[in-house]
XYZ file of C-alpha atoms in Angstrom:
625
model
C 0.000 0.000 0.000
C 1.513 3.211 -0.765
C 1.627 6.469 1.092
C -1.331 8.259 0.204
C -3.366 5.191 0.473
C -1.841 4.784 4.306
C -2.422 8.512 5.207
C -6.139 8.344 3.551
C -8.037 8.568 6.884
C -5.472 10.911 8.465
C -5.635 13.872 5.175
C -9.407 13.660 5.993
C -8.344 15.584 9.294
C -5.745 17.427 8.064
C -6.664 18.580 4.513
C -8.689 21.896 5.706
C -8.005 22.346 9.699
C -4.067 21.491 9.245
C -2.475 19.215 11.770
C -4.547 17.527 14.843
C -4.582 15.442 17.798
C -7.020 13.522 18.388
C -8.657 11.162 21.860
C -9.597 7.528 21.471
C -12.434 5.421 22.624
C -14.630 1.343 21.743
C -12.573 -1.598 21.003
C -9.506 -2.966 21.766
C -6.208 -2.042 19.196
C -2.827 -2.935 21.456
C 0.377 -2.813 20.178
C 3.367 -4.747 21.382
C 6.970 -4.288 20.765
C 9.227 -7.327 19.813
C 12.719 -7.599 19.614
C 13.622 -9.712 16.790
C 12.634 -10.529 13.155
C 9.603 -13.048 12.420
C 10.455 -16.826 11.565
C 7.699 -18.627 9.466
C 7.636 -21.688 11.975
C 6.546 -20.869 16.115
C 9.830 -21.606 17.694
C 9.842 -22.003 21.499
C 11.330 -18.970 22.454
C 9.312 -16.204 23.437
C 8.780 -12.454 22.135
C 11.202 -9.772 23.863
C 7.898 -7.349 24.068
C 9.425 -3.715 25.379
C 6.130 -2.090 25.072
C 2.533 -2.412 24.746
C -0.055 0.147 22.364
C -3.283 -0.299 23.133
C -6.563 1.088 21.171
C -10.251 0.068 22.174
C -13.597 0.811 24.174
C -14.512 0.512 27.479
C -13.076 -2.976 28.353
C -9.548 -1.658 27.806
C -9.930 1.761 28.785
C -7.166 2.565 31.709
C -7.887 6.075 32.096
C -9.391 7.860 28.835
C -12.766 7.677 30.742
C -14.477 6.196 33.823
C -14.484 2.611 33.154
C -11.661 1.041 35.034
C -13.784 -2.363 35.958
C -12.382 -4.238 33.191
C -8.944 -3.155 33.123
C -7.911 -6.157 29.892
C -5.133 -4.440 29.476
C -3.133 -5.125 32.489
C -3.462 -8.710 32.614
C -2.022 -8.186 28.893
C 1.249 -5.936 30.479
C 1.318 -8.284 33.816
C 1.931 -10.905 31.522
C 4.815 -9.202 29.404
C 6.183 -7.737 32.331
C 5.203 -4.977 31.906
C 3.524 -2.033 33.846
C 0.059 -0.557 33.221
C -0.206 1.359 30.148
C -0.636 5.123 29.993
C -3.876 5.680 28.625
C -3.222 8.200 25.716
C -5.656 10.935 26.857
C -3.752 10.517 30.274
C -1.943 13.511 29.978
C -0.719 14.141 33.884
C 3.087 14.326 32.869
C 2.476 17.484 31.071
C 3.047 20.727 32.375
C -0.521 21.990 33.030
C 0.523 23.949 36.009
C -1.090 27.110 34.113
C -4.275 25.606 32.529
C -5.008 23.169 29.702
C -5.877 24.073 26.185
C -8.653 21.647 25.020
C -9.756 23.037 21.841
C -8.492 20.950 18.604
C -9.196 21.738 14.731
C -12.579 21.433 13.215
C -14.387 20.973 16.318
C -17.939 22.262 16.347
C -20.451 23.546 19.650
C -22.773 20.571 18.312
C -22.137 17.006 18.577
C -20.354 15.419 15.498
C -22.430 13.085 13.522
C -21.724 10.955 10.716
C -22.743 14.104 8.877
C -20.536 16.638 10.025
C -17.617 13.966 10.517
C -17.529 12.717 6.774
C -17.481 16.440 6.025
C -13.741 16.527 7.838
C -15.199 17.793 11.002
C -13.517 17.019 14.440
C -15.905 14.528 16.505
C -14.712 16.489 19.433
C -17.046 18.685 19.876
C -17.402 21.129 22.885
C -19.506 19.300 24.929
C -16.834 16.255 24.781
C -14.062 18.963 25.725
C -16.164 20.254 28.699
C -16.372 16.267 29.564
C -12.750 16.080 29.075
C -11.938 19.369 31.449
C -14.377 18.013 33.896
C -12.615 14.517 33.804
C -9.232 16.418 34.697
C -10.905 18.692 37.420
C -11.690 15.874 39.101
C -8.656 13.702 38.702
C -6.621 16.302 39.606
C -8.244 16.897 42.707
C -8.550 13.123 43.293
C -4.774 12.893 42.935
C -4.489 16.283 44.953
C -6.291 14.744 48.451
C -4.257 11.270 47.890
C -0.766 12.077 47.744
C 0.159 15.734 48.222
C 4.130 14.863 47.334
C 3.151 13.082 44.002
C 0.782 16.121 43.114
C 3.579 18.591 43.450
C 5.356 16.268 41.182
C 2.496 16.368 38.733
C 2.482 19.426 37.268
C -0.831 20.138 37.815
C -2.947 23.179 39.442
C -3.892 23.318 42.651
C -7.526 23.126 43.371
C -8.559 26.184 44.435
C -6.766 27.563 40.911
C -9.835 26.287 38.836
C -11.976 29.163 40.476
C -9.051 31.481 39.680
C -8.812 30.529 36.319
C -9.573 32.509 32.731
C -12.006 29.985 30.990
C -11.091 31.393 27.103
C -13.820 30.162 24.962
C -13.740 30.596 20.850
C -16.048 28.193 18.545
C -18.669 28.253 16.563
C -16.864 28.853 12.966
C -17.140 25.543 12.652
C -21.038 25.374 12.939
C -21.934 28.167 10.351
C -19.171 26.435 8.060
C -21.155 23.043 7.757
C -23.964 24.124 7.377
C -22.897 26.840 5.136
C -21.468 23.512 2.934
C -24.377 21.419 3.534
C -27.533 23.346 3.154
C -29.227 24.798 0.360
C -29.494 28.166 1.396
C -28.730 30.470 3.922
C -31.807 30.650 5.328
C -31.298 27.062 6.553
C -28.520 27.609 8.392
C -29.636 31.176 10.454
C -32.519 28.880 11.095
C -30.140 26.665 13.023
C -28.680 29.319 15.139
C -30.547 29.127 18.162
C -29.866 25.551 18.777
C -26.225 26.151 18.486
C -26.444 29.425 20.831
C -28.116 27.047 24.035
C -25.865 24.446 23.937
C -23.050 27.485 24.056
C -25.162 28.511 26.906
C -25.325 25.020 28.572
C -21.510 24.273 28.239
C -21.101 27.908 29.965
C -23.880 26.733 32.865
C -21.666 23.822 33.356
C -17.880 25.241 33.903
C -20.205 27.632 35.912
C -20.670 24.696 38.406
C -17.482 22.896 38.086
C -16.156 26.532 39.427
C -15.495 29.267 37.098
C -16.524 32.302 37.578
C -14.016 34.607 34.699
C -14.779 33.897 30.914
C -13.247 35.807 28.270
C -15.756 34.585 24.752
C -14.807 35.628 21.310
C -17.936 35.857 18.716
C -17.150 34.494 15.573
C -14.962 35.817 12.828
C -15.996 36.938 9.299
C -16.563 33.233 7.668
C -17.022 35.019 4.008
C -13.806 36.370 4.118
C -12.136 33.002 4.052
C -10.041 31.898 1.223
C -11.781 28.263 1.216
C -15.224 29.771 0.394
C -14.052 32.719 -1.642
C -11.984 30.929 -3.612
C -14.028 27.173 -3.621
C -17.478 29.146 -3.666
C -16.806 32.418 -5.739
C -19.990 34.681 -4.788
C -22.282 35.527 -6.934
C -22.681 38.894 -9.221
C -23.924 41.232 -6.550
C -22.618 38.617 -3.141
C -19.318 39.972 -2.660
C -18.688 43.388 -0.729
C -16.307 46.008 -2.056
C -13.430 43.772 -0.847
C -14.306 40.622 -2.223
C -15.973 38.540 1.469
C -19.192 36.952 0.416
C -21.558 38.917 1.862
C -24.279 36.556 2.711
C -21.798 34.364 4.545
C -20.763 37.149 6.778
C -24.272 38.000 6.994
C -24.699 34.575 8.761
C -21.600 35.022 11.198
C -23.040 38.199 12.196
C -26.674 37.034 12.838
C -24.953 34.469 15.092
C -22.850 37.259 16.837
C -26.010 38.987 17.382
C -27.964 36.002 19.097
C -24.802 34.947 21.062
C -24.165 38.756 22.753
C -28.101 38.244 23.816
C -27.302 35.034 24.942
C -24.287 36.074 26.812
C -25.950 39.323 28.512
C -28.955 36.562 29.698
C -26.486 34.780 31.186
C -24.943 37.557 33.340
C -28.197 37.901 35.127
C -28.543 34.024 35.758
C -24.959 34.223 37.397
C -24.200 37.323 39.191
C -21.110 35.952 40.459
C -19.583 35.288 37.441
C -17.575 37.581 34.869
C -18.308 37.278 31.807
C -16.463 39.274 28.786
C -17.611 39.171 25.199
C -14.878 39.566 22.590
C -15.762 41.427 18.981
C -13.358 39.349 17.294
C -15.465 39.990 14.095
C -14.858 43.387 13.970
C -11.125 43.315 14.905
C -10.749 40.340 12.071
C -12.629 42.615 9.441
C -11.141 45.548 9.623
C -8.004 43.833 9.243
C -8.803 42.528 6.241
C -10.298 45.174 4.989
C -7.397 47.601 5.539
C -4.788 44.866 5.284
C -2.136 47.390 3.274
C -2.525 49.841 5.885
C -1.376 47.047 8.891
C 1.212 46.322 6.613
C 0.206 42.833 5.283
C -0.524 41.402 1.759
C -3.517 39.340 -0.357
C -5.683 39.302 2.663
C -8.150 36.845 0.677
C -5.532 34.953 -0.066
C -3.268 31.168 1.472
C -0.065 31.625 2.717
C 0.416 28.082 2.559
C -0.924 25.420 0.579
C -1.652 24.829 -3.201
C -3.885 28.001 -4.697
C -7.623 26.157 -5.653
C -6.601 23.074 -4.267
C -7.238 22.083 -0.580
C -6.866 18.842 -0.762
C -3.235 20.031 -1.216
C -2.901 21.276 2.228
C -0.372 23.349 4.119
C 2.082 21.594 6.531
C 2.570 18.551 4.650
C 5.847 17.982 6.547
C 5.621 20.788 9.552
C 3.575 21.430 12.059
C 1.886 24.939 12.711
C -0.002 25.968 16.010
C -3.175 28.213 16.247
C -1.465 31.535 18.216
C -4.551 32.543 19.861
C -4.185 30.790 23.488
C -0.113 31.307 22.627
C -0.474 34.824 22.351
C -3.031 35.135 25.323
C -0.966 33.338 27.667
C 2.422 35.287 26.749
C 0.489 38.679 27.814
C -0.461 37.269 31.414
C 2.878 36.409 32.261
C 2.312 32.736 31.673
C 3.939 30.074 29.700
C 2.400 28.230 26.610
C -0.110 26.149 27.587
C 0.151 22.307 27.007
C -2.521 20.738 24.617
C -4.749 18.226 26.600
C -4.506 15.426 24.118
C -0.373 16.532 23.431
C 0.243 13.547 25.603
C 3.568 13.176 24.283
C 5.262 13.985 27.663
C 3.069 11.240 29.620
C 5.154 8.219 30.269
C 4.582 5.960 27.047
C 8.138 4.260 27.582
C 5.994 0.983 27.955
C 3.559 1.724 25.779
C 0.213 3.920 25.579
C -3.553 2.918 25.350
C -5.669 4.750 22.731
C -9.206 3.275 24.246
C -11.681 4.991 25.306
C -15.555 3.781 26.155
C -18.415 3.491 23.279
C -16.301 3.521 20.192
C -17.274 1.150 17.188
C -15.428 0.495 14.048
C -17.865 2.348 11.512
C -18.123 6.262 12.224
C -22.008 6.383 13.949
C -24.534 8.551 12.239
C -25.673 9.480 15.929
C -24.213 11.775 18.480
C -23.123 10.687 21.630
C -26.181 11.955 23.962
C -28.194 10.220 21.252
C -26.663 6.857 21.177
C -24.488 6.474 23.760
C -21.909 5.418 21.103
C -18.574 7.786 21.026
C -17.290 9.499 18.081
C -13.792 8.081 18.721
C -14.697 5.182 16.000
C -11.697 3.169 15.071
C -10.676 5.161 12.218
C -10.189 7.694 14.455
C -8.314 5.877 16.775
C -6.158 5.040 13.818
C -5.249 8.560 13.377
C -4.206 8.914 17.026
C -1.458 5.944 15.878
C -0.543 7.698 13.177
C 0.103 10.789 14.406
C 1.452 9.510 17.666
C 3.539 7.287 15.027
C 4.983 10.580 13.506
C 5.563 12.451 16.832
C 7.667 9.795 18.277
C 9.890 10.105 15.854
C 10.256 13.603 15.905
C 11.523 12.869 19.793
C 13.408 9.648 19.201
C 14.585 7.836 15.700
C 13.401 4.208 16.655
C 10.480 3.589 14.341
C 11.594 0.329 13.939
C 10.055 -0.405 17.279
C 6.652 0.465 15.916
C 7.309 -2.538 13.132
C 8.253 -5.195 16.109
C 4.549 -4.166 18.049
C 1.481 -6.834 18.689
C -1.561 -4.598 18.029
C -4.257 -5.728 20.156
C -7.533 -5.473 18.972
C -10.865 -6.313 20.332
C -13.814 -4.500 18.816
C -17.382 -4.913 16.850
C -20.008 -5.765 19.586
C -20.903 -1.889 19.910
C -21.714 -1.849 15.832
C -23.875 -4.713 16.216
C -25.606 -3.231 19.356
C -26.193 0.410 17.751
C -28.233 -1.210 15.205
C -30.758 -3.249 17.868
C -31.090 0.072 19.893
C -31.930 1.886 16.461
C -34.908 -0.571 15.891
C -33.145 -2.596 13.389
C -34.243 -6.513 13.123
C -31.766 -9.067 13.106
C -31.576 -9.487 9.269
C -30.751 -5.295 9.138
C -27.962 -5.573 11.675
C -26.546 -8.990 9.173
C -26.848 -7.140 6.672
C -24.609 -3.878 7.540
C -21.932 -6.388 8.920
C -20.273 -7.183 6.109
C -19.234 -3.330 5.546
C -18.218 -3.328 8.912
C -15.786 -5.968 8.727
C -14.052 -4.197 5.693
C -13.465 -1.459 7.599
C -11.891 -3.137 10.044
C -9.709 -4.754 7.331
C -9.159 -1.966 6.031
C -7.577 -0.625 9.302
C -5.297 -3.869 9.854
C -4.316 -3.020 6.603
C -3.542 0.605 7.157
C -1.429 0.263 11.098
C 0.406 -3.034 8.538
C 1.695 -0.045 5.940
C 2.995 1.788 8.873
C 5.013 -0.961 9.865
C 3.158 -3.405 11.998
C 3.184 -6.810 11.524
C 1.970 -8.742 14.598
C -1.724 -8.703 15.382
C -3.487 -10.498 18.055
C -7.333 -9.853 17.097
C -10.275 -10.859 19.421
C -13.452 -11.543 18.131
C -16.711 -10.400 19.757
C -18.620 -12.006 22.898
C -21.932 -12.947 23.313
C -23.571 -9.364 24.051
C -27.298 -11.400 23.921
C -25.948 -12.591 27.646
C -25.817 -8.843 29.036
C -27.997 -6.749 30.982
C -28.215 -3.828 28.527
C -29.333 -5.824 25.340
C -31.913 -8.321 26.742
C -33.282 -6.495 29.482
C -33.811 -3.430 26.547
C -34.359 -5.229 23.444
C -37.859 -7.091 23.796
C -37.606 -10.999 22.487
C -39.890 -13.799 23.496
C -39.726 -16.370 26.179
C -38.673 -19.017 23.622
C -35.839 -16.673 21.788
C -34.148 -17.185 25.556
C -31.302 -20.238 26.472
C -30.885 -22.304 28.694
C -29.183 -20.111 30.192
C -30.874 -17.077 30.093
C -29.189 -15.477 27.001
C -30.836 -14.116 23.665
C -30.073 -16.829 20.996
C -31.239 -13.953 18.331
C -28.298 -11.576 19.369
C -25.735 -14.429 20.149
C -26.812 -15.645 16.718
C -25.780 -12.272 15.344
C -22.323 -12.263 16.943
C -21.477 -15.566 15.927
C -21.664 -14.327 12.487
C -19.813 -11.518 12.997
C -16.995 -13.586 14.112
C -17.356 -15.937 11.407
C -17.213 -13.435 9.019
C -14.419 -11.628 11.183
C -11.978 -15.059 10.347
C -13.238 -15.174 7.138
C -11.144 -11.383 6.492
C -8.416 -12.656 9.041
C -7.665 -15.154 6.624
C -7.494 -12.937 3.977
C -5.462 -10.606 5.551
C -2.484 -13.326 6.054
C -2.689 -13.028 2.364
C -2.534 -9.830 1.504
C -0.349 -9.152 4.233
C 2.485 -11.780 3.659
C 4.940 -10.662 6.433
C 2.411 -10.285 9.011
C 1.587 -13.054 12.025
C -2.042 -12.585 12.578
C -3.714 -14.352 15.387
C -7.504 -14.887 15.936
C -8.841 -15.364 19.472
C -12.252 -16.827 20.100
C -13.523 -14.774 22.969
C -16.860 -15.878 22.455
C -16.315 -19.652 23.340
C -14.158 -18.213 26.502
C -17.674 -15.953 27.827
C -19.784 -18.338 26.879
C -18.659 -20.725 29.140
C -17.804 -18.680 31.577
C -21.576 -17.186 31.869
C -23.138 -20.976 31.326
C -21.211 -22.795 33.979
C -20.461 -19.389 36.414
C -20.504 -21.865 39.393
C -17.860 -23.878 38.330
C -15.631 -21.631 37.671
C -16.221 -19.614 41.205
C -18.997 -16.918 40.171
C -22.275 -16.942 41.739
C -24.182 -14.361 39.511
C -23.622 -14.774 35.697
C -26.066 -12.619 34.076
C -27.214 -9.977 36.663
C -24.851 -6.502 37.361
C -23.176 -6.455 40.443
C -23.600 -2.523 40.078
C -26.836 -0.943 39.027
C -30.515 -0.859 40.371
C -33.757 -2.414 40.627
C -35.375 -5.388 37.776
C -34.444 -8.451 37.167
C -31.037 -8.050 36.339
C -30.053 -5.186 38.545
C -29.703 -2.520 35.656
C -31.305 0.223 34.425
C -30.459 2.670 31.683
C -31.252 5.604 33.703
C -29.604 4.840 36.878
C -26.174 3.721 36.017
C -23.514 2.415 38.689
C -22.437 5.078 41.214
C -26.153 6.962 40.241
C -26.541 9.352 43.206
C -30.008 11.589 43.809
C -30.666 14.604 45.900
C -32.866 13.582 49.108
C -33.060 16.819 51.353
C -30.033 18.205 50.355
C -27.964 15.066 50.809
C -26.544 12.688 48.278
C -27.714 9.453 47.873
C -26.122 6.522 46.016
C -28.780 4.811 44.769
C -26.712 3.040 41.942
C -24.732 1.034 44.443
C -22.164 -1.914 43.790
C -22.325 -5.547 45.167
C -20.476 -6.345 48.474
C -18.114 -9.054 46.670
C -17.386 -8.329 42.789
C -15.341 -10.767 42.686
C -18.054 -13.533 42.427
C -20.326 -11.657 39.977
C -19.304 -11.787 36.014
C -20.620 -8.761 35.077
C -20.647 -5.275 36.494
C -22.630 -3.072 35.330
C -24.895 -4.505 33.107
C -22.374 -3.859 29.965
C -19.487 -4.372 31.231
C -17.067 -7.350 33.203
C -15.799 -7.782 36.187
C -12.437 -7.577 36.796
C -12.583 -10.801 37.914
C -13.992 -12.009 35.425
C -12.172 -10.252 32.831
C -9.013 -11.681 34.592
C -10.371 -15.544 34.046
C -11.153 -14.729 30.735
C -7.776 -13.600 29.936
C -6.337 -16.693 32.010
C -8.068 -18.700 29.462
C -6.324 -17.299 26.354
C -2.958 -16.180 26.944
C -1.372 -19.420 26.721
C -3.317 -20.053 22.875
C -5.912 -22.486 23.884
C -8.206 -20.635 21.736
C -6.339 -19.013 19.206
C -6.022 -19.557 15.387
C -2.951 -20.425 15.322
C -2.954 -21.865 18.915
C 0.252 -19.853 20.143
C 0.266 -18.024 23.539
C 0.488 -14.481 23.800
C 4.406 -14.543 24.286
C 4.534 -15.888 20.662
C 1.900 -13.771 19.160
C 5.187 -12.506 16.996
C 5.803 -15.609 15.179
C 4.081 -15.739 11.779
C 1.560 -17.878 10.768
C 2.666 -20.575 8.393
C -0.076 -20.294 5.110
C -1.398 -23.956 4.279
């Protein structure tokens, strides 16, 4: 595969919002370093594995979000001797002493769906930012209470510095932009407006509550005076100003300007405590342009960099370039640059780093996250975190022959197949969309193999039809139940995946002649797990050990660690089991650690792997027959 083909997911990011960085989240992509070459026969010495790369959902995630039941991946290290991996969101070892800068190219204030994220758009949107800032509130305060000597080590702010703080907030562009590119008129997209204003609001409400009180907001700049429309969109005879902008696109920016100083002067007199600023970045941006030989600068409709009518041709093909806004801001308060929340470069990745966060799936979800559940980090986009943590490293050290001697771990496809049950779909529907699934996954095996990696160790999916959160949800009859209390119809489902899954395994040792690719039945390993529980030392096999209420202890609306408001006090109401260790699942979508630990028990030493090879040999390539 040549170069462009390899970079083909990555340009989509780059081509109009130049370089990003990007978070992870559902399935399970590790990677392993070996130390030697790959023989075609298993010989019976074992891999020299420095360092682990992880990339998945929930059941792998050591830090990128709040699951930390499953923990897969340290089993994985333990057995490599290795230590925990860094999660790759897990930024502590940065300097963030001064603040955090969150914000990342071609993010929008709505959520990203399939929509706005095949049009190039950042799935990061602002409400996953203010999850992300809320996430490192906490666990910096966490850290802060447990071990005052490590926090000084840290790096981090103190935690009465998050009331202190200046909470600098500038999107929007992003918003007018697609819909500017996606609707039919303008009309459309002023009509939109309003939507986009209350969820500024809301994500306001909330740092409101996590503590700030000072906000410095910049309205949005004029969008017709960008060279991508101007020059991609030429305006029509009587659209264009006296300086070439399109008119009706700035017309737009400043309708939303309008609504959001409104908004913003509502907001004062909801919290009196707070400060809140409202930049006219419009007006300092147009005049600019407008007298651009008078502030002594050139072509202001113009690129500086890139190919002239061709964006696909983008700027900083082989450099990086930084947005100087927060720069500049910080310089002027006395204050060093701040570090990039997902720059996690600095974090300690000597053994390895885990790209997974919770919810992802392998195709990009036409849903947002509040709709679904499902997180925009799909696996393509966890790709692009390996790619451009790929690059990076070897900006910082010349050893990207370590990144061709990896295992890459991967364990993901039971949140595609659920999305489509919990949008109404019947069985036959969900079969149906599985085989395009599949070759996207390929298609990423392929991609992380033109980078340089050549050992894979690929799970396939287990049998979601024996957790809380698909049959207690997803209505089937009495009959469509096992013996043991599972949903044939969805186990049905998954055991097609995973047939077609070693189907395109097998044709990946083809096409990819110098890789050793081993499949890992999973499913046989959970099914007996959950069918014989007692045997094997659980007592509860299908019910959560943390949830509340029904038959199986779960309910969508009160997760694990669910609290309520009683008379001003707290109650948990989502409460765990007393003994975790004898329940398999925990909380209705998840496994225990326990249980995830007897899984893994079960597989590392190749019992149920195509070829059957432990873990220690995963390096050794697969002999074709």
């Amino acid at each position: 595969m040549n170069s462009t083909g390899l970079a083909s997911i990555s340009d989509r990011w780059k081509s109009r919002w130049g370089i990003t960085r990007i978070v992870a989240i559902s399935l399970v992509i590790g990677v392993v370093l070996v130390s030697y070459s790959l023989p075609v026969f298993f010989p019976s010495r074992a891999c020299q594995v420095p360092a682990i790369y992880n990339f998945g959902d929930s059941n792998s995630d050591t830090g990128s979000s709040s699951a930390t039941f499953g923990r897969l991946p340290s089993p994985y290290a333990e057995e490599l001797g290795l230590p925990y991996l860094s999660a790759y969101l897990d930024s502590m070892d940065s300097d963030f002493k001064h603040g955090s800068n969150f914000a990342v190219s071609g993010s929008t204030i709505q959520p990203a769906d399939g929509k706005l994220f095949g049009a190039g758009f950042n799935p990061l949107s602002l409400s996953i930012q203010l999850s992300q800032f809320q996430q490192f509130r906490d666990r910096t305060i966490e850290l802060y209470k447990q071990d005052r000597k490590l926090w000084r080590e840290s790096r981090l702010p103190g935690p009465e510095d998050f009331s202190k703080a200046l909470y600098t907030l500038d999107c929007g562009q992003n918003d007018l932009h697609f819909g500017l590119i996606s609707m039919i008129d303008e009309e459309k997209v002023v009509a939109s407006i309003p939507s986009l204003i209350n969820q500024f609001a809301i994500a306001i409400e909330k740092l409101y509550q996590e503590g700030a009180r000072t906000f410095w907001i910049h309205n949005t700049g004029p969008i017709g005076c960008l060279p991508f429309p101007v020059i991609k969109h030429p305006p029509k005879p009587g659209n264009a100003d006296q300086i070439g902008c399109v008119k009706s696109y700035n017309d737009v920016a400043q309708e939303f300007n309008k609504q959001l100083k409104e908004k913003v002067s509502k907001v004062r007199t909801q919290l009196l405590d707070a400060v809140l600023i409202l930049v006219d970045i419009y007006s300092a941006k147009y005049s600019l342009i407008s007298k651009a030989n008078k502030y002594g600068f050139d072509n202001p409709l113009g690129y500086c960099c890139g190919h002239h009518e061709d964006h696909i041709v983008e700027c900083g093909k082989t450099i990086e370039l930084a947005n100087g806004t927060n720069v500049y801001g910080a310089e002027k308060l006395g204050l060093p640059y701040l570090s990039a929340y997902l720059d996690s470069v600095g974090s300690n990745f000597r053994h390895g780093a885990n790209f997974a966060t919770a919810g992802s799936t392998i195709r990009p979800q036409n849903t947002t996250l509040r709709q679904s559940g499902f997180s925009p980090i799909s696996l393509d986009v966890q790709w692009n975190e390996f790619y451009d943590f790929h690059r990076r490293s070897q900006i910082f050290r010349s050893k990207g022959f370590r990144f061709s001697r990896a295992l890459y771990t991967f364990d993901i496809g039971q949140n595609d197949l659920t999305s489509g049950y919990f949008l109404n779909m019947s069985a036959n529907e969900v079969r149906a969309y599985v085989p395009d699934v599949l070759n996207q996954f390929k298609n990423i095996v392929s991609y992380v193999y033109g980078q340089g990696g050549r050992n894979f160790w690929i799970h396939n999916t287990g049998p979601f039809g024996c957790l809380p959160y698909v049959i207690d949800r997803i209505p089937i009859s009495k009959a469509e139940f096992d013996k043991v209390g599972c949903g044939t119809p969805f186990n049905e489902v998954a055991q097609y995946f995973n047939r077609g899954l070693k189907e395109v395994v097998a044709q990946l040792r083809k096409e990819l002649p110098h890789a050793a690719i081993t499949y890992v039945d999973v499913y046989t390993v959970k099914y007996n797990l959950i069918s014989r529980a007692r045997t094997h030392g659980f007592n509860e096999s299908l019910r959560a050990c943390c949830g509340h209420g029904g038959k199986y202890n779960y309910n969508k609306n009160i997760g694990c660690g669910r609290k309520i408001t009683v008379r001003g006090k707290q109650i948990m109401i989502g409460k765990p089991c007393k003994d975790p260790s004898r329940w398999i699942n925990w909380d209705g979508v998840h496994y225990t650690q326990a249980a995830n630990e007897w899984v893994f028990e079960q597989i590392v030493d190749g019992s149920f792997s195509d070829p059957p090879i432990p873990l220690k040999m995963a390096c050794h390539r697969h002999p074709l027959s």
